[in-house]
PDB file of N, CA and C in Angstrom:
ATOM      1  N   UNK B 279     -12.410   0.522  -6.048  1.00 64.00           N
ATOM      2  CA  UNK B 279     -12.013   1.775  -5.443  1.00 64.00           C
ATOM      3  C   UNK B 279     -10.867   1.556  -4.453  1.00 64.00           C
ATOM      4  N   UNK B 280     -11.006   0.623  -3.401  1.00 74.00           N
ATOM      5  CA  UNK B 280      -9.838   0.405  -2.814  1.00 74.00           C
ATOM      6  C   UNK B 280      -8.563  -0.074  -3.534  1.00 74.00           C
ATOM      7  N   UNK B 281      -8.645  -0.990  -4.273  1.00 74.00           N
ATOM      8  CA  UNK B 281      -7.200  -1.386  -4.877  1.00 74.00           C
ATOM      9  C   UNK B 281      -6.765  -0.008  -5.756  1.00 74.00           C
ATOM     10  N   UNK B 282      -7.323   0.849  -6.349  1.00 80.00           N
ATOM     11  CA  UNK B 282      -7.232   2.035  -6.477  1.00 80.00           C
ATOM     12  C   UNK B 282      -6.406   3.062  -5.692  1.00 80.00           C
ATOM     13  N   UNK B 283      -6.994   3.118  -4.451  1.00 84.00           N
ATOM     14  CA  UNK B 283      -6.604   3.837  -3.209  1.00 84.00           C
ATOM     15  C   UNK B 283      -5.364   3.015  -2.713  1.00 84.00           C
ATOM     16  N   UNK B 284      -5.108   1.731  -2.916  1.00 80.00           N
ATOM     17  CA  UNK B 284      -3.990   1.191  -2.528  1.00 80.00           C
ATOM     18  C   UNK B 284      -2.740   1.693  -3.431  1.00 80.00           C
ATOM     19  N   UNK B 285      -3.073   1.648  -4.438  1.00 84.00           N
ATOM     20  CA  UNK B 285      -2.333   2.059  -5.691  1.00 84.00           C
ATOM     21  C   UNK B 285      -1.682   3.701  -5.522  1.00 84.00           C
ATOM     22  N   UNK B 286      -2.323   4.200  -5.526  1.00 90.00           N
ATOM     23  CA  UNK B 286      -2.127   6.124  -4.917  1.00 90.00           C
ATOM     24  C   UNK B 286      -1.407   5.923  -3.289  1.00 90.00           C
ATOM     25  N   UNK B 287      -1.377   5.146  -2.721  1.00 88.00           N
ATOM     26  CA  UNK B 287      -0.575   4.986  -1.273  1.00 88.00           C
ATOM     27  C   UNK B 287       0.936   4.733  -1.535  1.00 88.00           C
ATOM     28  N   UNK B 288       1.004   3.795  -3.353  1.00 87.00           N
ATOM     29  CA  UNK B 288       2.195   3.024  -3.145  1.00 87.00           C
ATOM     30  C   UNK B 288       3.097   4.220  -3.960  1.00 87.00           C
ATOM     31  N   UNK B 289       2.169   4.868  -4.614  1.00 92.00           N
ATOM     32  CA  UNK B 289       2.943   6.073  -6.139  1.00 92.00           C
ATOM     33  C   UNK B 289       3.358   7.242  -4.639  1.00 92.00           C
ATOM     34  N   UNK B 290       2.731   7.310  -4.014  1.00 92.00           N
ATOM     35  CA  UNK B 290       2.977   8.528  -2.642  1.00 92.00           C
ATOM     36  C   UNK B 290       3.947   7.913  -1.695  1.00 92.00           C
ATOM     37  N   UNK B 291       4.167   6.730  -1.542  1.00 91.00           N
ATOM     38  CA  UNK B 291       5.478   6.369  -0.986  1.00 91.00           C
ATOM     39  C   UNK B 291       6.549   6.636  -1.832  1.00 91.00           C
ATOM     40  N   UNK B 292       6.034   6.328  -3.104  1.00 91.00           N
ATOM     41  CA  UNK B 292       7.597   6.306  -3.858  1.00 91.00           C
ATOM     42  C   UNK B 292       8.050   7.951  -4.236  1.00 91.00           C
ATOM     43  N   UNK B 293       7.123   8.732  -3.835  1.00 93.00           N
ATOM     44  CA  UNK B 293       7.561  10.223  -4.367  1.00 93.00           C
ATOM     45  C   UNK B 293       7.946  10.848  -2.782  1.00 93.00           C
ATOM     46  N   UNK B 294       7.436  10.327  -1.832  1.00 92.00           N
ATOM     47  CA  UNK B 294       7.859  10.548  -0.341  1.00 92.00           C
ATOM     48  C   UNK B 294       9.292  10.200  -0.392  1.00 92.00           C
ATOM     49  N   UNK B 295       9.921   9.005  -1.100  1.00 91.00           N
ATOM     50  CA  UNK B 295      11.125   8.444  -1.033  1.00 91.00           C
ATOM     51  C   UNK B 295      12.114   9.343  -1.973  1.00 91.00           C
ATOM     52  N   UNK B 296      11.409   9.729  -3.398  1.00 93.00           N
ATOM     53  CA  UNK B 296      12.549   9.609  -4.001  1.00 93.00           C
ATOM     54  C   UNK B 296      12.498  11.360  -3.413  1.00 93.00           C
ATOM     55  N   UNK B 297      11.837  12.226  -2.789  1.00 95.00           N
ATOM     56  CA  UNK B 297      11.885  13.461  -2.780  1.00 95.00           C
ATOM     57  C   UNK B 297      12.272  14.527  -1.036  1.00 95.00           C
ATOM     58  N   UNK B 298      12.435  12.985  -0.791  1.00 93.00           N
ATOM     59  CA  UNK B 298      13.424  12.661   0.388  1.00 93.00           C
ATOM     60  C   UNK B 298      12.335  13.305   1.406  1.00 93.00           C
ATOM     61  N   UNK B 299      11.362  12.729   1.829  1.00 93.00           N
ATOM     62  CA  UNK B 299      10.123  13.874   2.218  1.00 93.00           C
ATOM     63  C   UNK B 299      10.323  12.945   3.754  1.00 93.00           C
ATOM     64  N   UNK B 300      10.722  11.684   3.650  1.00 90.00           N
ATOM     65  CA  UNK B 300      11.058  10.628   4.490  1.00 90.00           C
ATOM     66  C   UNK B 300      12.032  10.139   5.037  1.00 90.00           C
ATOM     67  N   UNK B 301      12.490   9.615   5.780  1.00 90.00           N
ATOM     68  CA  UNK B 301      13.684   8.380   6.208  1.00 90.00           C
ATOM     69  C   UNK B 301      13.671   7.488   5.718  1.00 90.00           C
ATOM     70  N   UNK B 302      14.256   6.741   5.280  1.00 90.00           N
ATOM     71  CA  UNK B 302      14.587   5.551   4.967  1.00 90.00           C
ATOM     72  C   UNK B 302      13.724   4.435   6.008  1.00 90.00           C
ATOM     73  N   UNK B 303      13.767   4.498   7.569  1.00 94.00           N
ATOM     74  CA  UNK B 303      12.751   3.570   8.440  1.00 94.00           C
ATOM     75  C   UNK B 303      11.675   4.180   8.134  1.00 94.00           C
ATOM     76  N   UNK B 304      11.328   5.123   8.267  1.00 93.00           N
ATOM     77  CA  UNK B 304       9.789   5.675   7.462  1.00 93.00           C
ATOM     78  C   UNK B 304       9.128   4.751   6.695  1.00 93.00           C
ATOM     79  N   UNK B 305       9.796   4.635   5.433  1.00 91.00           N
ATOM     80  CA  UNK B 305       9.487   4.651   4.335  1.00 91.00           C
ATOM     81  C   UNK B 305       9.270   3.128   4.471  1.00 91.00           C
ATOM     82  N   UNK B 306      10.390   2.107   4.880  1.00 93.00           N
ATOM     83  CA  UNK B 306      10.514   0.971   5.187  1.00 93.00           C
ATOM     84  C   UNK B 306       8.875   0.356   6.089  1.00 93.00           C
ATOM     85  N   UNK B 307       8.577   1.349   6.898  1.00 94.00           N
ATOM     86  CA  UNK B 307       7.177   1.118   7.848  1.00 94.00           C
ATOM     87  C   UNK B 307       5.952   0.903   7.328  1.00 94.00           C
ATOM     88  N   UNK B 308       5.965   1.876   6.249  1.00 92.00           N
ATOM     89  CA  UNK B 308       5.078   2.189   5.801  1.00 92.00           C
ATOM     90  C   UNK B 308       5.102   1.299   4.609  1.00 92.00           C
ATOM     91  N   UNK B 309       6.008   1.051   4.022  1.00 92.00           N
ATOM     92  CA  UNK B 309       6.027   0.285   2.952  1.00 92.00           C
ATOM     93  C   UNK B 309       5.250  -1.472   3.499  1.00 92.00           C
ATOM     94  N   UNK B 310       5.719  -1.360   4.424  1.00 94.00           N
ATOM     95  CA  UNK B 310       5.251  -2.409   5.087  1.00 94.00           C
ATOM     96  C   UNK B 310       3.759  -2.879   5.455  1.00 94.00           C
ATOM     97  N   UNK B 311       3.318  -1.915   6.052  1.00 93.00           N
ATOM     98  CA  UNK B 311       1.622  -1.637   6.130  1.00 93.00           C
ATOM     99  C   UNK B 311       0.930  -1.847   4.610  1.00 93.00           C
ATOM    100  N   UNK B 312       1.768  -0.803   3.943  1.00 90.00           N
ATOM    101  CA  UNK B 312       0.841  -0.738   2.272  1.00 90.00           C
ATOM    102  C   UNK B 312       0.423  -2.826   1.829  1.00 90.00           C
ATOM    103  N   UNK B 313       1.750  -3.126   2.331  1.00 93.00           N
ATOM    104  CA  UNK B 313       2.205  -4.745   1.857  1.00 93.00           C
ATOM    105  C   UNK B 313       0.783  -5.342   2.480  1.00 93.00           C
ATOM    106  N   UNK B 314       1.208  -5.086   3.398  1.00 94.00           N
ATOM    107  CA  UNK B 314      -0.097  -6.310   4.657  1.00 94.00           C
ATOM    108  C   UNK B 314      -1.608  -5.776   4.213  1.00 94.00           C
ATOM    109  N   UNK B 315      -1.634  -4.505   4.035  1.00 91.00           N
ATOM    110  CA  UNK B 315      -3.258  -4.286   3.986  1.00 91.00           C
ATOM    111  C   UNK B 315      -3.487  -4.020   2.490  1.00 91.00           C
ATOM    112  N   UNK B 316      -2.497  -4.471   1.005  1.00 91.00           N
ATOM    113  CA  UNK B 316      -2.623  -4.910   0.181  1.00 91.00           C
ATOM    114  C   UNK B 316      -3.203  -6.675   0.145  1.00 91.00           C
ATOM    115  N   UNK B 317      -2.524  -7.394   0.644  1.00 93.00           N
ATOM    116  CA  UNK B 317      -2.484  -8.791   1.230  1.00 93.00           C
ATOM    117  C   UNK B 317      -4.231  -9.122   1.742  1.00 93.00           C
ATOM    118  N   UNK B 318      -4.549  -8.291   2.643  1.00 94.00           N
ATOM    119  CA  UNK B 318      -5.564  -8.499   2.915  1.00 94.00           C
ATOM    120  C   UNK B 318      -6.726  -7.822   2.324  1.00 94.00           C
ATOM    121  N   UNK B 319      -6.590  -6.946   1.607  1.00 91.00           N
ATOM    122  CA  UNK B 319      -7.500  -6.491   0.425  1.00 91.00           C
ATOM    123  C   UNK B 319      -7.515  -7.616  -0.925  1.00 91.00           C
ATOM    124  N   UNK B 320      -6.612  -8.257  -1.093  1.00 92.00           N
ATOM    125  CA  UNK B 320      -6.791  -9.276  -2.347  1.00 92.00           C
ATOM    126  C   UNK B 320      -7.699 -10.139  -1.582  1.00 92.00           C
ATOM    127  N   UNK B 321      -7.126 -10.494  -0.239  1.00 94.00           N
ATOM    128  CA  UNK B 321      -7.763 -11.969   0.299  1.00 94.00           C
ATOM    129  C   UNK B 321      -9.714 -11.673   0.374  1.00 94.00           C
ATOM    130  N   UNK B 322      -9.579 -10.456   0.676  1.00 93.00           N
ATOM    131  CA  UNK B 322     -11.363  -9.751   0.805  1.00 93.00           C
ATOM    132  C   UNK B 322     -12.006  -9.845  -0.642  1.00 93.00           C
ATOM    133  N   UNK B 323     -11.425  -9.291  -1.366  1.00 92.00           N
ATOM    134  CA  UNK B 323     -11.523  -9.458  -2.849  1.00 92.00           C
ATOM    135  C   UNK B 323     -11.681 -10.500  -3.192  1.00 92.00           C
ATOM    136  N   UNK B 324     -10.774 -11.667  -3.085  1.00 94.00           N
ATOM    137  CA  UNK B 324     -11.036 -12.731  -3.792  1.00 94.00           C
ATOM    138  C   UNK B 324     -12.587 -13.766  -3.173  1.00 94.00           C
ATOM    139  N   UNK B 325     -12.150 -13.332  -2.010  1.00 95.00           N
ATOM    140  CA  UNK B 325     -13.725 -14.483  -0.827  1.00 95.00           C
ATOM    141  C   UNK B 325     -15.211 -13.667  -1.203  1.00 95.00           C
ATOM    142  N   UNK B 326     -15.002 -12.325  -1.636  1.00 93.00           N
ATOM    143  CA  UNK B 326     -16.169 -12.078  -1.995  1.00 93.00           C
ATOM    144  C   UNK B 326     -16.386 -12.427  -3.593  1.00 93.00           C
ATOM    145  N   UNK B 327     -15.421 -12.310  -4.130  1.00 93.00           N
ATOM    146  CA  UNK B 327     -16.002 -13.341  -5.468  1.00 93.00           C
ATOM    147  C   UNK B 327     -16.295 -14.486  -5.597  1.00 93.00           C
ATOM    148  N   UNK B 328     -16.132 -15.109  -4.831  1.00 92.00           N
ATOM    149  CA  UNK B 328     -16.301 -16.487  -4.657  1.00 92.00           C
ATOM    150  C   UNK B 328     -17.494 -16.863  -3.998  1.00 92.00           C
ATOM    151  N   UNK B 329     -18.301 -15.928  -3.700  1.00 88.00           N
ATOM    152  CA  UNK B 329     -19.716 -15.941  -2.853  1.00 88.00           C
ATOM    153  C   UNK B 329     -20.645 -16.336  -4.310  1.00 88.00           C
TER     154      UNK B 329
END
Protein backbone atom coordinates (compact mmCIF):
# COMPACT_ATOMS: atom_id res chain seq x y z
CA UNK A 1 0.00 0.00 0.00
CA UNK A 2 2.65 2.45 0.69
CA UNK A 3 4.92 1.97 -2.31
CA UNK A 4 1.56 2.42 -3.96
CA UNK A 5 0.88 5.72 -2.24
CA UNK A 6 4.45 6.62 -3.09
CA UNK A 7 3.74 5.99 -6.63
CA UNK A 8 0.38 8.40 -6.79
CA UNK A 9 2.76 11.23 -4.98
CA UNK A 10 5.28 10.88 -7.90
CA UNK A 11 2.29 10.75 -11.04
CA UNK A 12 0.83 14.11 -8.85
CA UNK A 13 4.12 15.79 -8.97
CA UNK A 14 4.49 15.22 -12.48
CA UNK A 15 0.90 16.59 -13.40
CA UNK A 16 1.54 19.53 -10.68
CA UNK A 17 4.63 20.19 -13.05
CA UNK A 18 3.60 19.66 -16.34
CA UNK A 19 0.15 21.74 -15.57
CA UNK A 20 2.14 24.39 -14.14
CA UNK A 21 0.05 24.06 -10.79
CA UNK A 22 3.78 24.68 -9.26
CA UNK A 23 7.21 26.44 -9.41
CA UNK A 24 9.84 24.96 -10.51
CA UNK A 25 11.53 25.19 -6.46
CA UNK A 26 8.23 23.64 -5.52
CA UNK A 27 8.39 20.98 -7.47
CA UNK A 28 12.25 20.55 -6.99
CA UNK A 29 11.26 20.26 -2.84
CA UNK A 30 9.02 18.10 -3.11
CA UNK A 31 10.53 16.01 -5.56
CA UNK A 32 13.03 15.72 -3.08
CA UNK A 33 11.04 14.48 -0.03
CA UNK A 34 9.14 11.89 -2.48
CA UNK A 35 13.18 10.71 -3.10
CA UNK A 36 14.17 10.40 0.71
CA UNK A 37 10.92 8.89 2.01
CA UNK A 38 10.97 6.55 -1.11
CA UNK A 39 14.68 5.61 0.13
CA UNK A 40 13.47 4.91 3.37
CA UNK A 41 10.39 2.97 2.53
CA UNK A 42 12.60 0.40 0.42
CA UNK A 43 15.11 0.32 3.40
CA UNK A 44 11.74 -0.62 5.84
CA UNK A 45 10.68 -2.95 3.22
CA UNK A 46 13.60 -4.70 2.67
CA UNK A 47 14.62 -5.22 6.89
CA UNK A 48 11.24 -6.44 7.30
CA UNK A 49 11.73 -9.14 4.82
CA UNK A 50 14.56 -10.19 6.07
CA UNK A 51 13.01 -10.91 9.58
Amino acid sequence: MSKGSCSEVKLMLYLAKRLNFADENEILLIQEMWEETSKILRGLIKSLENR
